[in-house]
Amino acid sequence: MTALAIDIGGTKFAAALVRPDGTVTRRLEVPVGRDPEATLVSLVREIRNDRDVRETGTGDLVGAGIGSAGPLDAVAGTVSPVNIPAWREFPLVGAVSELLPGLPVALAGDAQCMALGEWWRGGHSRSRALLGIVVSTGVGGGLVLDGVPYVGPTGNAGHIGHIAVDRDGELCPCGAVGCLETIASGPSMVRWALANGWNAPDERPDARALSADAARGTPVAQLAFQRAADALATAILTTAALFDIDDVVIGGGVSGAGETLLAPLRQAVAKRAGLAFLRRLNVERTSLERDAGLYGAAALVLPVAG
């Protein structure tokens, strides 16, 4: 029994074959490219036709689980990722179903899958209320409550990146003002740092370079991370007040900064948490790195247990 897991991000697509015990028999990752649909088709075909896959066999393939950047419509099977302008109400489920005739295809948000993956394979199966946050090109979130992913009627529950944290803030690509994503996403942090005097290195200025400068003690880089941590803390505490969260797991490329992000984030959460049940929040970085979303996507179609 094997699931095809697909992770649709803002800058890369990944796919893997995953078994119910968590074994990954094959994994591929490619940049989105100029034609996202062609990239998707090529990725799915390649992972099914790879020699190693043929040797292990795909006859036991039970279906495909997809985690995609949002917003999305899980009922219609469409996605409109903010950071993939070419896809607006793109029929993602239909496109994958055409490549896998006769097999079920399930869709959830990429951060929802990250949270589910952490609950299943990341050592959080005892958590009754888990919030997963992906901090990367955008900011996404997902909830696992009592071992069940909570996706809401349209599949968009947990969309923490679009909680308003600054009513006088920037206009977000989603159309709202002051969303968490306008402050805490990698590109937003870099943009703010450059506007406030960051002397970026000669190579391409990105969140990794900003993180390195922050770790070296560069004040404006550190302030960019503090600003992001403060905004994240506001959104986390808002979510925790609504859902009585036990654990918060941070993933995505920006989480690679480690304690440069997590230390000020934990401090901000502890400082701002008022009610006793909010002060018990455990905040940590993903233990599954880039594979958390793939595990969660696989869990959408596999019989899994925590």
Short mmCIF file of N, CA and C in Angstrom, two decimals, residues 33-176:
data_model
loop_
_atom_site.label_atom_id
_atom_site.label_comp_id
_atom_site.label_asym_id
_atom_site.label_seq_id
_atom_site.Cartn_x
_atom_site.Cartn_y
_atom_site.Cartn_z
N GLY A 33 8.85 26.80 -12.05
CA GLY A 33 9.07 27.13 -13.46
C GLY A 33 8.01 28.08 -14.00
N ARG A 34 8.10 28.36 -15.28
CA ARG A 34 7.20 29.32 -15.91
C ARG A 34 5.82 28.73 -16.20
N ASP A 35 5.74 27.41 -16.31
CA ASP A 35 4.48 26.75 -16.62
C ASP A 35 4.18 25.74 -15.52
N PRO A 36 3.50 26.18 -14.45
CA PRO A 36 3.27 25.29 -13.31
C PRO A 36 2.55 24.00 -13.67
N GLU A 37 1.59 24.07 -14.60
CA GLU A 37 0.86 22.85 -14.96
C GLU A 37 1.77 21.83 -15.63
N ALA A 38 2.63 22.30 -16.53
CA ALA A 38 3.57 21.40 -17.18
C ALA A 38 4.54 20.81 -16.16
N THR A 39 4.95 21.61 -15.19
CA THR A 39 5.84 21.13 -14.14
C THR A 39 5.17 20.03 -13.33
N LEU A 40 3.90 20.24 -12.99
CA LEU A 40 3.15 19.24 -12.23
C LEU A 40 3.04 17.94 -13.00
N VAL A 41 2.66 18.00 -14.25
CA VAL A 41 2.51 16.80 -15.08
C VAL A 41 3.83 16.05 -15.17
N SER A 42 4.91 16.77 -15.42
CA SER A 42 6.22 16.15 -15.53
C SER A 42 6.64 15.48 -14.23
N LEU A 43 6.36 16.15 -13.10
CA LEU A 43 6.75 15.61 -11.79
C LEU A 43 6.02 14.30 -11.50
N VAL A 44 4.71 14.30 -11.70
CA VAL A 44 3.93 13.09 -11.40
C VAL A 44 4.34 11.94 -12.32
N ARG A 45 4.52 12.23 -13.58
CA ARG A 45 4.92 11.18 -14.51
C ARG A 45 6.31 10.64 -14.19
N GLU A 46 7.20 11.54 -13.81
CA GLU A 46 8.57 11.10 -13.52
C GLU A 46 8.62 10.20 -12.30
N ILE A 47 7.90 10.56 -11.24
CA ILE A 47 7.98 9.75 -10.03
C ILE A 47 7.30 8.39 -10.23
N ARG A 48 6.32 8.32 -11.12
CA ARG A 48 5.68 7.02 -11.40
C ARG A 48 6.50 6.17 -12.35
N ASN A 49 7.29 6.79 -13.21
CA ASN A 49 8.02 6.05 -14.23
C ASN A 49 9.50 5.85 -13.91
N ASP A 50 9.95 6.42 -12.77
CA ASP A 50 11.34 6.25 -12.39
C ASP A 50 11.68 4.78 -12.22
N ARG A 51 12.91 4.41 -12.59
CA ARG A 51 13.32 3.00 -12.52
C ARG A 51 13.16 2.43 -11.12
N ASP A 52 13.58 3.19 -10.10
CA ASP A 52 13.48 2.70 -8.72
C ASP A 52 12.02 2.44 -8.35
N VAL A 53 11.12 3.28 -8.84
CA VAL A 53 9.70 3.12 -8.54
C VAL A 53 9.16 1.87 -9.23
N ARG A 54 9.57 1.67 -10.48
CA ARG A 54 9.11 0.49 -11.20
C ARG A 54 9.56 -0.79 -10.51
N GLU A 55 10.76 -0.74 -9.94
CA GLU A 55 11.27 -1.93 -9.27
C GLU A 55 10.51 -2.24 -7.99
N THR A 56 10.11 -1.19 -7.25
CA THR A 56 9.35 -1.42 -6.02
C THR A 56 7.88 -1.64 -6.34
N GLY A 57 7.46 -1.18 -7.51
CA GLY A 57 6.09 -1.39 -7.94
C GLY A 57 5.16 -0.28 -7.48
N THR A 58 4.22 0.10 -8.34
CA THR A 58 3.21 1.08 -7.96
C THR A 58 1.81 0.50 -8.10
N GLY A 59 1.74 -0.81 -8.24
CA GLY A 59 0.44 -1.44 -8.36
C GLY A 59 -0.38 -1.32 -7.09
N ASP A 60 0.30 -1.08 -5.96
CA ASP A 60 -0.42 -0.94 -4.70
C ASP A 60 -0.73 0.51 -4.38
N LEU A 61 -0.63 1.39 -5.38
CA LEU A 61 -0.92 2.80 -5.16
C LEU A 61 -2.40 2.97 -4.82
N VAL A 62 -2.67 3.59 -3.65
CA VAL A 62 -4.06 3.71 -3.19
C VAL A 62 -4.67 5.07 -3.50
N GLY A 63 -3.86 6.02 -3.92
CA GLY A 63 -4.38 7.34 -4.23
C GLY A 63 -3.32 8.40 -4.07
N ALA A 64 -3.72 9.64 -4.27
CA ALA A 64 -2.80 10.77 -4.15
C ALA A 64 -3.34 11.78 -3.16
N GLY A 65 -2.48 12.25 -2.30
CA GLY A 65 -2.80 13.35 -1.40
C GLY A 65 -2.01 14.57 -1.81
N ILE A 66 -2.67 15.71 -1.86
CA ILE A 66 -2.03 16.95 -2.30
C ILE A 66 -2.13 18.00 -1.20
N GLY A 67 -1.00 18.59 -0.86
CA GLY A 67 -0.98 19.76 -0.01
C GLY A 67 -0.59 20.95 -0.87
N SER A 68 -1.43 21.97 -0.93
CA SER A 68 -1.16 23.10 -1.82
C SER A 68 -1.23 24.42 -1.07
N ALA A 69 -0.37 25.33 -1.49
CA ALA A 69 -0.50 26.70 -1.03
C ALA A 69 -1.88 27.21 -1.41
N GLY A 70 -2.44 28.10 -0.60
CA GLY A 70 -3.81 28.54 -0.81
C GLY A 70 -3.90 30.00 -1.18
N PRO A 71 -5.15 30.47 -1.24
CA PRO A 71 -6.39 29.78 -0.87
C PRO A 71 -6.77 28.68 -1.85
N LEU A 72 -7.68 27.82 -1.39
CA LEU A 72 -8.14 26.72 -2.21
C LEU A 72 -9.62 26.47 -1.95
N ASP A 73 -10.19 25.65 -2.79
CA ASP A 73 -11.57 25.20 -2.59
C ASP A 73 -11.53 23.68 -2.64
N ALA A 74 -11.52 23.07 -1.47
CA ALA A 74 -11.38 21.62 -1.40
C ALA A 74 -12.59 20.91 -1.98
N VAL A 75 -13.75 21.55 -1.94
CA VAL A 75 -14.96 20.93 -2.50
C VAL A 75 -14.87 20.89 -4.02
N ALA A 76 -14.47 22.01 -4.63
CA ALA A 76 -14.35 22.07 -6.09
C ALA A 76 -13.05 21.47 -6.58
N GLY A 77 -12.07 21.31 -5.67
CA GLY A 77 -10.78 20.76 -6.07
C GLY A 77 -9.89 21.76 -6.78
N THR A 78 -10.13 23.06 -6.53
CA THR A 78 -9.35 24.11 -7.20
C THR A 78 -8.44 24.84 -6.22
N VAL A 79 -7.38 25.44 -6.77
CA VAL A 79 -6.45 26.21 -5.95
C VAL A 79 -6.15 27.54 -6.63
N SER A 80 -5.85 28.54 -5.80
CA SER A 80 -5.46 29.86 -6.30
C SER A 80 -4.30 30.39 -5.45
N PRO A 81 -3.15 29.72 -5.48
CA PRO A 81 -2.04 30.14 -4.62
C PRO A 81 -1.64 31.59 -4.86
N VAL A 82 -1.53 32.34 -3.78
CA VAL A 82 -1.19 33.76 -3.90
C VAL A 82 0.12 33.94 -4.65
N ASN A 83 1.07 33.03 -4.43
CA ASN A 83 2.40 33.19 -5.02
C ASN A 83 2.59 32.44 -6.33
N ILE A 84 1.49 31.91 -6.91
CA ILE A 84 1.54 31.33 -8.26
C ILE A 84 0.45 32.02 -9.08
N PRO A 85 0.74 33.21 -9.61
CA PRO A 85 -0.28 33.99 -10.31
C PRO A 85 -0.93 33.26 -11.48
N ALA A 86 -0.21 32.32 -12.09
CA ALA A 86 -0.77 31.60 -13.24
C ALA A 86 -1.91 30.68 -12.86
N TRP A 87 -2.03 30.36 -11.57
CA TRP A 87 -3.09 29.47 -11.11
C TRP A 87 -4.14 30.25 -10.33
N ARG A 88 -5.26 30.48 -10.96
CA ARG A 88 -6.41 31.07 -10.29
C ARG A 88 -7.60 30.16 -10.55
N GLU A 89 -8.10 29.56 -9.45
CA GLU A 89 -9.13 28.53 -9.55
C GLU A 89 -8.68 27.41 -10.48
N PHE A 90 -7.42 27.06 -10.35
CA PHE A 90 -6.87 25.98 -11.17
C PHE A 90 -7.40 24.63 -10.68
N PRO A 91 -7.91 23.78 -11.56
CA PRO A 91 -8.50 22.49 -11.15
C PRO A 91 -7.43 21.45 -10.83
N LEU A 92 -6.77 21.63 -9.71
CA LEU A 92 -5.62 20.79 -9.36
C LEU A 92 -6.01 19.33 -9.18
N VAL A 93 -7.11 19.09 -8.47
CA VAL A 93 -7.55 17.70 -8.26
C VAL A 93 -7.85 17.04 -9.59
N GLY A 94 -8.53 17.75 -10.48
CA GLY A 94 -8.84 17.20 -11.79
C GLY A 94 -7.60 16.90 -12.60
N ALA A 95 -6.60 17.79 -12.53
CA ALA A 95 -5.37 17.60 -13.29
C ALA A 95 -4.62 16.35 -12.82
N VAL A 96 -4.57 16.15 -11.51
CA VAL A 96 -3.88 14.98 -10.98
C VAL A 96 -4.70 13.72 -11.24
N SER A 97 -6.02 13.81 -11.15
CA SER A 97 -6.88 12.66 -11.41
C SER A 97 -6.70 12.14 -12.84
N GLU A 98 -6.49 13.05 -13.79
CA GLU A 98 -6.27 12.63 -15.17
C GLU A 98 -4.99 11.81 -15.30
N LEU A 99 -4.00 12.10 -14.44
CA LEU A 99 -2.74 11.37 -14.48
C LEU A 99 -2.81 10.06 -13.71
N LEU A 100 -3.82 9.92 -12.85
CA LEU A 100 -3.97 8.73 -12.03
C LEU A 100 -5.41 8.21 -12.16
N PRO A 101 -5.81 7.78 -13.35
CA PRO A 101 -7.21 7.40 -13.56
C PRO A 101 -7.65 6.26 -12.63
N GLY A 102 -8.83 6.46 -12.05
CA GLY A 102 -9.40 5.44 -11.19
C GLY A 102 -8.98 5.49 -9.74
N LEU A 103 -8.07 6.41 -9.39
CA LEU A 103 -7.58 6.50 -8.02
C LEU A 103 -8.12 7.76 -7.34
N PRO A 104 -8.40 7.69 -6.04
CA PRO A 104 -8.88 8.88 -5.33
C PRO A 104 -7.77 9.91 -5.17
N VAL A 105 -8.16 11.17 -5.20
CA VAL A 105 -7.22 12.28 -5.02
C VAL A 105 -7.80 13.21 -3.96
N ALA A 106 -7.04 13.48 -2.91
CA ALA A 106 -7.49 14.34 -1.82
C ALA A 106 -6.65 15.61 -1.78
N LEU A 107 -7.27 16.72 -1.41
CA LEU A 107 -6.61 18.02 -1.40
C LEU A 107 -6.77 18.70 -0.05
N ALA A 108 -5.68 19.29 0.44
CA ALA A 108 -5.71 20.13 1.65
C ALA A 108 -4.64 21.20 1.50
N GLY A 109 -4.68 22.20 2.38
CA GLY A 109 -3.68 23.25 2.35
C GLY A 109 -2.30 22.70 2.69
N ASP A 110 -1.26 23.34 2.14
CA ASP A 110 0.10 22.85 2.38
C ASP A 110 0.47 22.91 3.86
N ALA A 111 0.05 23.96 4.54
CA ALA A 111 0.35 24.07 5.97
C ALA A 111 -0.50 23.10 6.78
N GLN A 112 -1.72 22.83 6.30
CA GLN A 112 -2.55 21.81 6.94
C GLN A 112 -1.86 20.46 6.87
N CYS A 113 -1.29 20.17 5.72
CA CYS A 113 -0.56 18.91 5.56
C CYS A 113 0.71 18.90 6.40
N MET A 114 1.37 20.04 6.52
CA MET A 114 2.54 20.12 7.38
C MET A 114 2.16 19.78 8.81
N ALA A 115 1.03 20.34 9.30
CA ALA A 115 0.59 20.06 10.66
C ALA A 115 0.24 18.59 10.83
N LEU A 116 -0.46 18.03 9.86
CA LEU A 116 -0.83 16.62 9.93
C LEU A 116 0.41 15.72 9.89
N GLY A 117 1.38 16.10 9.06
CA GLY A 117 2.63 15.34 9.00
C GLY A 117 3.38 15.36 10.31
N GLU A 118 3.41 16.52 10.96
CA GLU A 118 4.07 16.62 12.26
C GLU A 118 3.35 15.78 13.31
N TRP A 119 2.01 15.79 13.25
CA TRP A 119 1.25 14.98 14.21
C TRP A 119 1.53 13.50 13.99
N TRP A 120 1.59 13.08 12.71
CA TRP A 120 1.77 11.65 12.39
C TRP A 120 3.20 11.16 12.60
N ARG A 121 4.17 11.91 12.03
CA ARG A 121 5.55 11.41 12.01
C ARG A 121 6.52 12.29 12.81
N GLY A 122 6.06 13.40 13.35
CA GLY A 122 6.98 14.32 14.02
C GLY A 122 6.99 14.26 15.53
N GLY A 123 6.36 13.24 16.10
CA GLY A 123 6.40 13.07 17.55
C GLY A 123 5.37 13.87 18.31
N HIS A 124 4.30 14.30 17.63
CA HIS A 124 3.28 15.12 18.30
C HIS A 124 1.93 14.42 18.39
N SER A 125 1.91 13.11 18.29
CA SER A 125 0.64 12.39 18.26
C SER A 125 -0.14 12.49 19.56
N ARG A 126 0.53 12.88 20.65
CA ARG A 126 -0.18 13.04 21.93
C ARG A 126 -0.80 14.42 22.08
N SER A 127 -0.50 15.31 21.14
CA SER A 127 -1.05 16.66 21.20
C SER A 127 -2.52 16.62 20.79
N ARG A 128 -3.40 17.15 21.63
CA ARG A 128 -4.82 17.19 21.30
C ARG A 128 -5.16 18.36 20.38
N ALA A 129 -4.30 19.39 20.40
CA ALA A 129 -4.56 20.56 19.56
C ALA A 129 -3.22 21.09 19.07
N LEU A 130 -2.93 20.83 17.81
CA LEU A 130 -1.65 21.20 17.20
C LEU A 130 -1.87 22.24 16.11
N LEU A 131 -1.07 23.30 16.16
CA LEU A 131 -1.05 24.32 15.12
C LEU A 131 0.28 24.25 14.39
N GLY A 132 0.22 24.01 13.10
CA GLY A 132 1.43 24.03 12.28
C GLY A 132 1.46 25.31 11.46
N ILE A 133 2.63 25.93 11.38
CA ILE A 133 2.78 27.18 10.62
C ILE A 133 3.94 27.03 9.66
N VAL A 134 3.71 27.35 8.40
CA VAL A 134 4.77 27.36 7.40
C VAL A 134 5.14 28.81 7.13
N VAL A 135 6.39 29.16 7.42
CA VAL A 135 6.88 30.52 7.18
C VAL A 135 7.89 30.43 6.03
N SER A 136 7.48 30.89 4.88
CA SER A 136 8.31 30.73 3.68
C SER A 136 8.03 31.88 2.74
N THR A 137 7.79 31.57 1.45
CA THR A 137 7.42 32.61 0.50
C THR A 137 6.15 33.33 0.95
N GLY A 138 5.27 32.57 1.58
CA GLY A 138 4.08 33.10 2.24
C GLY A 138 4.06 32.57 3.66
N VAL A 139 2.94 32.73 4.34
CA VAL A 139 2.75 32.18 5.69
C VAL A 139 1.44 31.42 5.70
N GLY A 140 1.51 30.13 5.99
CA GLY A 140 0.31 29.30 6.03
C GLY A 140 0.17 28.62 7.37
N GLY A 141 -1.00 28.08 7.64
CA GLY A 141 -1.22 27.40 8.91
C GLY A 141 -2.19 26.26 8.76
N GLY A 142 -2.14 25.33 9.70
CA GLY A 142 -3.04 24.20 9.71
C GLY A 142 -3.27 23.70 11.12
N LEU A 143 -4.41 23.07 11.35
CA LEU A 143 -4.80 22.60 12.67
C LEU A 143 -5.08 21.10 12.65
N VAL A 144 -4.61 20.41 13.71
CA VAL A 144 -4.98 19.02 13.93
C VAL A 144 -5.57 18.96 15.33
N LEU A 145 -6.86 18.65 15.42
CA LEU A 145 -7.58 18.64 16.69
C LEU A 145 -8.03 17.22 17.01
N ASP A 146 -7.58 16.71 18.15
CA ASP A 146 -7.90 15.33 18.56
C ASP A 146 -7.56 14.34 17.46
N GLY A 147 -6.41 14.55 16.82
CA GLY A 147 -5.93 13.63 15.81
C GLY A 147 -6.57 13.75 14.45
N VAL A 148 -7.44 14.73 14.27
CA VAL A 148 -8.16 14.90 13.01
C VAL A 148 -7.84 16.28 12.43
N PRO A 149 -7.42 16.35 11.16
CA PRO A 149 -7.18 17.67 10.57
C PRO A 149 -8.47 18.46 10.48
N TYR A 150 -8.45 19.70 10.99
CA TYR A 150 -9.63 20.55 10.90
C TYR A 150 -9.43 21.48 9.71
N VAL A 151 -10.21 21.26 8.65
CA VAL A 151 -10.02 22.02 7.42
C VAL A 151 -11.14 23.02 7.14
N GLY A 152 -12.27 22.88 7.81
CA GLY A 152 -13.37 23.80 7.58
C GLY A 152 -14.16 23.45 6.33
N PRO A 153 -15.27 24.14 6.09
CA PRO A 153 -16.16 23.82 4.96
C PRO A 153 -15.50 23.92 3.59
N THR A 154 -14.57 24.88 3.41
CA THR A 154 -13.94 25.05 2.10
C THR A 154 -12.52 24.52 2.05
N GLY A 155 -12.01 24.05 3.19
CA GLY A 155 -10.64 23.56 3.23
C GLY A 155 -9.62 24.61 3.62
N ASN A 156 -10.05 25.80 4.04
CA ASN A 156 -9.12 26.89 4.31
C ASN A 156 -8.93 27.21 5.78
N ALA A 157 -9.44 26.37 6.68
CA ALA A 157 -9.25 26.63 8.11
C ALA A 157 -7.77 26.66 8.45
N GLY A 158 -7.42 27.52 9.39
CA GLY A 158 -6.02 27.63 9.81
C GLY A 158 -5.19 28.59 8.98
N HIS A 159 -5.83 29.37 8.13
CA HIS A 159 -5.11 30.26 7.21
C HIS A 159 -4.52 31.45 7.99
N ILE A 160 -3.58 31.14 8.84
CA ILE A 160 -3.07 32.12 9.81
C ILE A 160 -2.33 33.27 9.15
N GLY A 161 -1.76 33.03 7.98
CA GLY A 161 -1.03 34.09 7.29
C GLY A 161 -1.88 35.29 6.94
N HIS A 162 -3.21 35.11 6.97
CA HIS A 162 -4.10 36.21 6.61
C HIS A 162 -4.96 36.66 7.78
N ILE A 163 -4.46 36.40 8.98
CA ILE A 163 -4.97 37.10 10.16
C ILE A 163 -4.39 38.51 10.15
N ALA A 164 -5.22 39.50 10.34
CA ALA A 164 -4.73 40.88 10.35
C ALA A 164 -4.03 41.18 11.67
N VAL A 165 -2.75 41.55 11.60
CA VAL A 165 -1.97 41.86 12.79
C VAL A 165 -1.58 43.33 12.86
N ASP A 166 -1.84 44.08 11.79
CA ASP A 166 -1.52 45.51 11.76
C ASP A 166 -2.56 46.22 10.90
N ARG A 167 -3.54 46.84 11.56
CA ARG A 167 -4.65 47.44 10.81
C ARG A 167 -4.20 48.62 9.96
N ASP A 168 -3.02 49.18 10.24
CA ASP A 168 -2.49 50.27 9.45
C ASP A 168 -1.32 49.80 8.58
N GLY A 169 -1.24 48.50 8.35
CA GLY A 169 -0.11 47.93 7.65
C GLY A 169 -0.22 47.96 6.14
N GLU A 170 0.59 47.10 5.51
CA GLU A 170 0.66 47.06 4.06
C GLU A 170 -0.54 46.33 3.46
N LEU A 171 -0.80 46.64 2.21
CA LEU A 171 -1.79 45.90 1.45
C LEU A 171 -1.22 44.53 1.10
N CYS A 172 -1.96 43.49 1.42
CA CYS A 172 -1.53 42.13 1.14
C CYS A 172 -1.97 41.73 -0.27
N PRO A 173 -1.23 40.86 -0.95
CA PRO A 173 -1.68 40.38 -2.26
C PRO A 173 -3.07 39.75 -2.23
N CYS A 174 -3.53 39.32 -1.04
CA CYS A 174 -4.86 38.72 -0.95
C CYS A 174 -5.95 39.78 -1.04
N GLY A 175 -5.59 41.07 -0.87
CA GLY A 175 -6.55 42.16 -0.95
C GLY A 175 -6.87 42.81 0.39
N ALA A 176 -6.46 42.17 1.48
CA ALA A 176 -6.68 42.74 2.82
C ALA A 176 -5.48 43.59 3.23
#
